[in-house]
mmCIF file of C-alpha atoms in Angstrom:
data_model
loop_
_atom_site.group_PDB
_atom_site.id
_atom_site.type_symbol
_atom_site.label_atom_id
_atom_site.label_comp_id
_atom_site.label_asym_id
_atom_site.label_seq_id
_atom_site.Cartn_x
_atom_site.Cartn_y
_atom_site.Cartn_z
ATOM 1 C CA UNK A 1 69.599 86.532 106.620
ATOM 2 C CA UNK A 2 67.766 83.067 106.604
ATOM 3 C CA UNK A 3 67.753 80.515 109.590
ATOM 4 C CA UNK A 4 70.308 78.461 107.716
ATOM 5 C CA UNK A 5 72.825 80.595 106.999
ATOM 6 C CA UNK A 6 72.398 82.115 110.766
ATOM 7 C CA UNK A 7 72.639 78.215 112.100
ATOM 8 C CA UNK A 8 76.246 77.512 109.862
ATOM 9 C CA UNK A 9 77.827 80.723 111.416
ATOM 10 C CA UNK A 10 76.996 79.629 114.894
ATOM 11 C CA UNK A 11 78.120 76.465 114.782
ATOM 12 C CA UNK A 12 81.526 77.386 112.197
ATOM 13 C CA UNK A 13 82.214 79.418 115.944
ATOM 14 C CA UNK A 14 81.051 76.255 118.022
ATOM 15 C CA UNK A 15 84.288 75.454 120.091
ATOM 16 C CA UNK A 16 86.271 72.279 119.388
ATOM 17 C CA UNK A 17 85.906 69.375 121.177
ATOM 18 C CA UNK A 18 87.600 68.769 124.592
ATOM 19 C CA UNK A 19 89.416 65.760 123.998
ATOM 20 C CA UNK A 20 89.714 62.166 125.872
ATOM 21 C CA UNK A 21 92.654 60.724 127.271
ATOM 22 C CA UNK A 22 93.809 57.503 125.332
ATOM 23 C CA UNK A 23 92.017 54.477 126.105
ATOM 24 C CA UNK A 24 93.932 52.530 128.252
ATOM 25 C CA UNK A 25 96.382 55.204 129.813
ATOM 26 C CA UNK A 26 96.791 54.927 133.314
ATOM 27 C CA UNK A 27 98.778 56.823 135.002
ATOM 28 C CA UNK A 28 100.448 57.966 138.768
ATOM 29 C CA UNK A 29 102.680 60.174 140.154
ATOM 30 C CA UNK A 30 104.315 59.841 143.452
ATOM 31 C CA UNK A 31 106.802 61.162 146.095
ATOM 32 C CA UNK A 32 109.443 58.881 148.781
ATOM 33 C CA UNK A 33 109.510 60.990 151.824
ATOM 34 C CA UNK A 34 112.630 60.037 155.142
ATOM 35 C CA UNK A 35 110.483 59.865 158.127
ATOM 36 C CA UNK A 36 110.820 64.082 158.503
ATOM 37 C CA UNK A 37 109.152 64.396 155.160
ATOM 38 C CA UNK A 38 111.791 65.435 153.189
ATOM 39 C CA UNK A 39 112.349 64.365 149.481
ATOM 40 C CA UNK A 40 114.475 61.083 148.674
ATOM 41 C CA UNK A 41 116.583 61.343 145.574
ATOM 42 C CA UNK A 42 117.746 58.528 143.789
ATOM 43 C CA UNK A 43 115.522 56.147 145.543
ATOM 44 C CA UNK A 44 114.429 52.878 142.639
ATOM 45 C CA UNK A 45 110.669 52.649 142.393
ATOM 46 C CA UNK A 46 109.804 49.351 140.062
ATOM 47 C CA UNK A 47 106.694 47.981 139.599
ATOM 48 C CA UNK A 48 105.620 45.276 136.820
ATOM 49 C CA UNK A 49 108.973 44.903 134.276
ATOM 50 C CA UNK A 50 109.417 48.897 134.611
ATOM 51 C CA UNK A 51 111.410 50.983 136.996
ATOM 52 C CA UNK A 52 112.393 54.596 137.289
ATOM 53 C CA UNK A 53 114.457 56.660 140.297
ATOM 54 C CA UNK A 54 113.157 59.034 141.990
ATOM 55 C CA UNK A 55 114.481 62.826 141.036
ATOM 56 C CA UNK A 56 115.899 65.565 143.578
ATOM 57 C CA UNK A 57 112.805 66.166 145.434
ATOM 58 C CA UNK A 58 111.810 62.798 145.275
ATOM 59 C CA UNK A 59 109.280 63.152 142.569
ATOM 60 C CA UNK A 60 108.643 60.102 140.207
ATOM 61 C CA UNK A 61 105.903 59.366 138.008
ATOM 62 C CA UNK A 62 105.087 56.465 135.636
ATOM 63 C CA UNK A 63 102.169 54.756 133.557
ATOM 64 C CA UNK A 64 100.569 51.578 133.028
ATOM 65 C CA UNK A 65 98.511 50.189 129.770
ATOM 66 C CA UNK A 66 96.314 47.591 129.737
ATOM 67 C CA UNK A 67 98.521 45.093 128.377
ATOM 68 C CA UNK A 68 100.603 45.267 131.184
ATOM 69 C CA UNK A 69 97.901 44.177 133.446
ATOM 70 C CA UNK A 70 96.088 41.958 134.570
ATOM 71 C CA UNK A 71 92.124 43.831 134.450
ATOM 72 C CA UNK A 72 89.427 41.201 134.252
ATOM 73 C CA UNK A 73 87.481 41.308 130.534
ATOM 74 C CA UNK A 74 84.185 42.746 131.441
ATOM 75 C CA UNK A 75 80.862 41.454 130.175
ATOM 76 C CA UNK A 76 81.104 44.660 127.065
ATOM 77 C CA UNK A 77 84.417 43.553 126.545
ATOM 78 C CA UNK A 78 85.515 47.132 127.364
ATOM 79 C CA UNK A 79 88.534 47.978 130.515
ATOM 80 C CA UNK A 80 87.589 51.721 130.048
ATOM 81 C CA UNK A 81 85.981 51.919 133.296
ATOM 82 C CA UNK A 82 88.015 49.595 134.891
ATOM 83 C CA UNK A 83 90.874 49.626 137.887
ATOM 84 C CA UNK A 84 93.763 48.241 137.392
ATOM 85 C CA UNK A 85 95.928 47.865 140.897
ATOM 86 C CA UNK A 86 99.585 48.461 140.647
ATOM 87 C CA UNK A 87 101.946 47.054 143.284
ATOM 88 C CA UNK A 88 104.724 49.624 143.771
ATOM 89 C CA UNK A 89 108.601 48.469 145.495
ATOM 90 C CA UNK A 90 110.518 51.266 146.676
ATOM 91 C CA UNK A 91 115.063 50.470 147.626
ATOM 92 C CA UNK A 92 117.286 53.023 148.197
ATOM 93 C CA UNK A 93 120.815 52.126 150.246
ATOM 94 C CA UNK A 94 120.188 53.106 154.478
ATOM 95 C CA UNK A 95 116.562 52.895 154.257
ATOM 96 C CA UNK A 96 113.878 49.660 154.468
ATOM 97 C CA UNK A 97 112.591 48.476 151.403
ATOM 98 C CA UNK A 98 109.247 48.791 151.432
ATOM 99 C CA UNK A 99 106.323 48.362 149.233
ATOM 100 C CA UNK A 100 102.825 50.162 148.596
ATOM 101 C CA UNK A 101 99.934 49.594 146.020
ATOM 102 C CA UNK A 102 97.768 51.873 144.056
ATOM 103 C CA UNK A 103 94.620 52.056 141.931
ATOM 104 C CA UNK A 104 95.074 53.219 138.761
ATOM 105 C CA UNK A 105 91.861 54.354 136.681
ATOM 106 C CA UNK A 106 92.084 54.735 133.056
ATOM 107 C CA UNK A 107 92.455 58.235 131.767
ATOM 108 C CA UNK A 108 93.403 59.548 135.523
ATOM 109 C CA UNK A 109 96.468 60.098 137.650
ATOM 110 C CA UNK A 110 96.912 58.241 141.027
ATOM 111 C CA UNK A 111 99.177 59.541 143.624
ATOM 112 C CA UNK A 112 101.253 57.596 145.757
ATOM 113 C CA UNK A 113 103.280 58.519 148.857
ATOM 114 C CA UNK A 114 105.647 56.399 150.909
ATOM 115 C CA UNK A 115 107.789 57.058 153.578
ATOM 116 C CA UNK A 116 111.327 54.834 154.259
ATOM 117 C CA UNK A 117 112.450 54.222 157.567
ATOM 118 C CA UNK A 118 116.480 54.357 158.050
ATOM 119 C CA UNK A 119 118.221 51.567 158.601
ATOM 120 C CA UNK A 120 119.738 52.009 162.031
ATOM 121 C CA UNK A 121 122.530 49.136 162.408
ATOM 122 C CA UNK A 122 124.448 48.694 165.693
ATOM 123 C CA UNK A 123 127.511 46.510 165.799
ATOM 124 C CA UNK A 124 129.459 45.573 168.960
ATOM 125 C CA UNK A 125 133.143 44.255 167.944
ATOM 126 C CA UNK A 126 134.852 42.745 170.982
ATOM 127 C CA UNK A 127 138.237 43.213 170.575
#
């Protein structure tokens, strides 16, 4: 057996390489909480032109690319190591709108948690 043919069968068994995310992926995942803790269904989460409601638990998740924001051009001309900050509104009917942000890194996940506050209305009706 000569080196060369022991070098090709080592590296024909050489594992594959572990790939990258795509460039320019950036994602989150989040969960609305009531004030107890508990999940929020149905609750609309928007940010930038794109929206989604929030499932049973109150799970939503979502993504950004780089042509949906607004990331400085760096001196290389590369975002890859960039964060991009994403501005989050969160309605749902009997609770406060409110609104949260997020940084977003390329090839990761950000999580985001909010709670709403109930809207506690009071009338008095003199009759």
């Amino acid at each position: 057996l000569s080196w060369a043919e022991l070098c090709s069968t080592v590296a024909d068994r050489a594992s594959p390489p572990i790939p990258l995310p795509p460039r320019g992926r950036r994602g989150f995942t989040g969960a609305v909480v009531d004030p107890r803790g508990a999940g929020l269904p149905g609750v609309r989460v928007k940010w930038g032109k794109k929206e989604v409601v929030t499932d049973q638990e109150g799970q939503f998740e979502g993504e950004v690319s780089d042509a949906e924001t607004e990331v400085p051009d760096s001196p290389g001309g590369s975002t890859d190591s960039v964060a991009t900050t994403v501005d989050f509104s969160f309605d749902c009917g009997g609770f406060a709108p409110s609104v949260a942000s997020a940084q977003c890194w390329p090839g990761a996940e950000a999580a985001v948690q909010v709670t709403l506050r109930p809207i506690s209305a009071q009338e008095e009706v003199d009759v």
